[in-house]
CSV table of C-alpha atoms and ligand atoms in Angstrom, one decimal:
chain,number,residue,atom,x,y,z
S,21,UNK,CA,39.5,67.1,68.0
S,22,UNK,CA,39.4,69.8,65.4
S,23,UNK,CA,40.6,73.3,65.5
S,24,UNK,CA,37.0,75.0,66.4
S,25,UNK,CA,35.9,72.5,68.7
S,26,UNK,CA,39.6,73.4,70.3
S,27,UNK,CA,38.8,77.3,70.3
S,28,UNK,CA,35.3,77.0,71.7
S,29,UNK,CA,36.4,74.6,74.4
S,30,UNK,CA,39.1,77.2,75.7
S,31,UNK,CA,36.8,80.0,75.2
S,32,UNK,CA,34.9,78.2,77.7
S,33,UNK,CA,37.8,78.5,80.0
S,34,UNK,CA,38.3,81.9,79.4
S,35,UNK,CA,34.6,82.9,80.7
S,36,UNK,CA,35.6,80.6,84.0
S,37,UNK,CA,38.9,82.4,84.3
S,38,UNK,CA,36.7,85.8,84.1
S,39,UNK,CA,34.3,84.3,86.5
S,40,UNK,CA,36.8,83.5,88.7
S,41,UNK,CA,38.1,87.1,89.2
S,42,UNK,CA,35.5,88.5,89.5
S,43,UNK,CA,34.5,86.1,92.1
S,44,UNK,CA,37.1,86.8,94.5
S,45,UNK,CA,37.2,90.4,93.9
S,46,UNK,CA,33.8,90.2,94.7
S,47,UNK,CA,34.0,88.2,97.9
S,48,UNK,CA,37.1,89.9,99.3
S,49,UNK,CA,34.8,93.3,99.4
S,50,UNK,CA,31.9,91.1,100.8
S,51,UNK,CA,34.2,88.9,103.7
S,52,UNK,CA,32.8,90.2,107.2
S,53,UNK,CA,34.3,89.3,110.8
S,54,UNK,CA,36.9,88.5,113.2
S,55,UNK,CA,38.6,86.9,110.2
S,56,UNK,CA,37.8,89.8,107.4
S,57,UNK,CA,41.2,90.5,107.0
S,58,UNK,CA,42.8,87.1,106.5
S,59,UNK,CA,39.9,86.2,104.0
S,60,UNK,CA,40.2,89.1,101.9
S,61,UNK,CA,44.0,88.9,101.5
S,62,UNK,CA,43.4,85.4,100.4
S,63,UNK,CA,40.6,85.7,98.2
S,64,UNK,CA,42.3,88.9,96.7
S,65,UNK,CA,45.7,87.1,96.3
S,66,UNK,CA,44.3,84.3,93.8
S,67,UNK,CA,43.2,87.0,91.4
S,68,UNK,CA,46.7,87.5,89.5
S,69,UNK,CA,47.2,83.6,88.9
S,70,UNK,CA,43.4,83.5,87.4
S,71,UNK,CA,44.4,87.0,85.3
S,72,UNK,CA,47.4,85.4,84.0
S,73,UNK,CA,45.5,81.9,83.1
S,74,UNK,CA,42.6,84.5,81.5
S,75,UNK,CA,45.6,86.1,79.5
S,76,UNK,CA,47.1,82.9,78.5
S,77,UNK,CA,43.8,81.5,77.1
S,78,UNK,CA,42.8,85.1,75.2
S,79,UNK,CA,46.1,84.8,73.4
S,80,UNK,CA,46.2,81.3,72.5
S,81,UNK,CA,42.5,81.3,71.2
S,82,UNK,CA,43.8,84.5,69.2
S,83,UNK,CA,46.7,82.3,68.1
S,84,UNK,CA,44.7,79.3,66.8
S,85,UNK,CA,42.5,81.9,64.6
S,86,UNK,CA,39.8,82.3,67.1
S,87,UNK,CA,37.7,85.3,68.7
S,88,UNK,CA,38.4,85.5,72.9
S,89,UNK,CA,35.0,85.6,74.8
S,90,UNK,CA,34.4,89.1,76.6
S,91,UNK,CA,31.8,87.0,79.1
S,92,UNK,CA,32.2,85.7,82.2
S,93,UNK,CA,30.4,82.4,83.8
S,94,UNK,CA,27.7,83.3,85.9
S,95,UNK,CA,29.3,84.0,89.7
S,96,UNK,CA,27.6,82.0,92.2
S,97,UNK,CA,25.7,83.8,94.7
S,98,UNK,CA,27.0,83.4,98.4
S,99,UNK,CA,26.3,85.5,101.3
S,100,UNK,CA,28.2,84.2,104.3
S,101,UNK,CA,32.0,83.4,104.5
S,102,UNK,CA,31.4,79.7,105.0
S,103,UNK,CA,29.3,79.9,101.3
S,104,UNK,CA,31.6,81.8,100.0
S,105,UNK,CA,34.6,79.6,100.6
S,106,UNK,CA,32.0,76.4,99.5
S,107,UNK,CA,31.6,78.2,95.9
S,108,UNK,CA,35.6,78.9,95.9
S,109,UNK,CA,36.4,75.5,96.1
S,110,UNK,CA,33.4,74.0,93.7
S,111,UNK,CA,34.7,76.5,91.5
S,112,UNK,CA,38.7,75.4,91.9
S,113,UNK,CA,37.6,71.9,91.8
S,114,UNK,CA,35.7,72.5,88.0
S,115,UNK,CA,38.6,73.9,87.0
S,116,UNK,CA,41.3,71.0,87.7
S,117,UNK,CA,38.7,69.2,86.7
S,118,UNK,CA,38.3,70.9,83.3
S,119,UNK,CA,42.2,71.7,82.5
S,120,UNK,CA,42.4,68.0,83.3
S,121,UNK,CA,40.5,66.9,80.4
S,122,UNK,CA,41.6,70.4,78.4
S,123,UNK,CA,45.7,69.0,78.5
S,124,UNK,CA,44.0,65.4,77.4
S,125,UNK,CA,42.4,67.3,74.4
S,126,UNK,CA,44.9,69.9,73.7
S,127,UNK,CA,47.5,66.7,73.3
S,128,UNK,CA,44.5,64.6,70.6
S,129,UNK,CA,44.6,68.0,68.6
S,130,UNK,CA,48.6,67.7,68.6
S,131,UNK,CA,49.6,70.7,70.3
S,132,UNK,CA,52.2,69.5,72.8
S,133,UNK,CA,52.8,73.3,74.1
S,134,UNK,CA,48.9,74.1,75.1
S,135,UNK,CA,48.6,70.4,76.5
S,136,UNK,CA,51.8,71.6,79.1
S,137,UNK,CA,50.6,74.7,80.0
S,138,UNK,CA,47.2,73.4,80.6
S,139,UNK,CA,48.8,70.8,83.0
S,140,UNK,CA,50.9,73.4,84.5
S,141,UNK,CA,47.5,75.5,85.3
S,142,UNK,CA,46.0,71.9,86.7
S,143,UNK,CA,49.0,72.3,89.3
S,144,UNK,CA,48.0,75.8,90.1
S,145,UNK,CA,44.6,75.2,90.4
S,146,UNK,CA,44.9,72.0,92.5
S,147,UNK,CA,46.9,74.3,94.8
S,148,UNK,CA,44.0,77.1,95.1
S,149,UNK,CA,41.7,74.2,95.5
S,150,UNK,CA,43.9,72.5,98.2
S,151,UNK,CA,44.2,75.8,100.3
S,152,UNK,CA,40.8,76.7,100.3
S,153,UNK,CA,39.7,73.1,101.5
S,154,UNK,CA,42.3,73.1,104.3
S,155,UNK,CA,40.4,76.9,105.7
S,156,UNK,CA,37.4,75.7,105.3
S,157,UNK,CA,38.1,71.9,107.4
S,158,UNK,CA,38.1,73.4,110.7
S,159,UNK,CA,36.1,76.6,109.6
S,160,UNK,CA,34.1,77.4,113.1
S,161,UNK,CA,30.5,78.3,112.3
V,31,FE2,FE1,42.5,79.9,86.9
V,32,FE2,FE1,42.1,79.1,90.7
């Protein structure tokens, strides 16, 4: 694992991380229903833990000697609350998935302190995954 492979890897990250915000900024405007409120407090309450992962990987990539990515991943398009809580957890699940095997690579390049905050955004990511998959089990329609 060498140090640009390392930088364009998180600068992957960081266009998820953009992605992500402005996917659930996005859908908390769009929610509709009985449950409107609820959804958009949740959706809207996920968007400082993906800011602060966005920050964390703009700084490091900055740190290693790198350029931080000003694009975001394209949002997937979702009409109804039930699709819109589907792409929320696919997108969750790609990112434990992806911080998973980013802590495994961060700790082959040697740096012990991105490989534990990379695991420590797993945890927090395995939690927004988690919640969403809990609404969405007995979602009615
Ligand atoms: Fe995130
Ligand atoms: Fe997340």
């Amino acid at each position: 694992m060498d140090k640009k492979t390392m930088i364009d890897l998180l600068n992957e990250d960081l266009a998820g991380e953009f992605s992500a915000i402005i996917q659930y900024v996005t859908y908390a405007a769009k929610a509709t229903g009985p449950y409107r409120p609820q959804l958009s407090a949740f959706f809207l309450a996920e968007v400082g833990d993906e800011q602060g992962h966005a920050q964390f990987l703009a700084n490091k990539i900055v740190a290693l000697g790198g350029k931080p990515t000003t694009r975001a991943r394209e949002v997937p398009p979702a009409q109804t609350n039930r699709e819109m809580l589907e792409a929320v957890l696919a997108a969750e699940r790609r990112a434990v998935k992806d911080y998973t095997e980013r802590a495994r690579q961060a700790d082959e390049f040697g740096d012990k302190g991105l490989a534990v905050q990379l695991e420590d955004m797993v945890r927090e990511e395995s939690t927004h995954s988690e919640e969403t998959e809990r609404i969405l089990r007995d979602w009615p329609l």
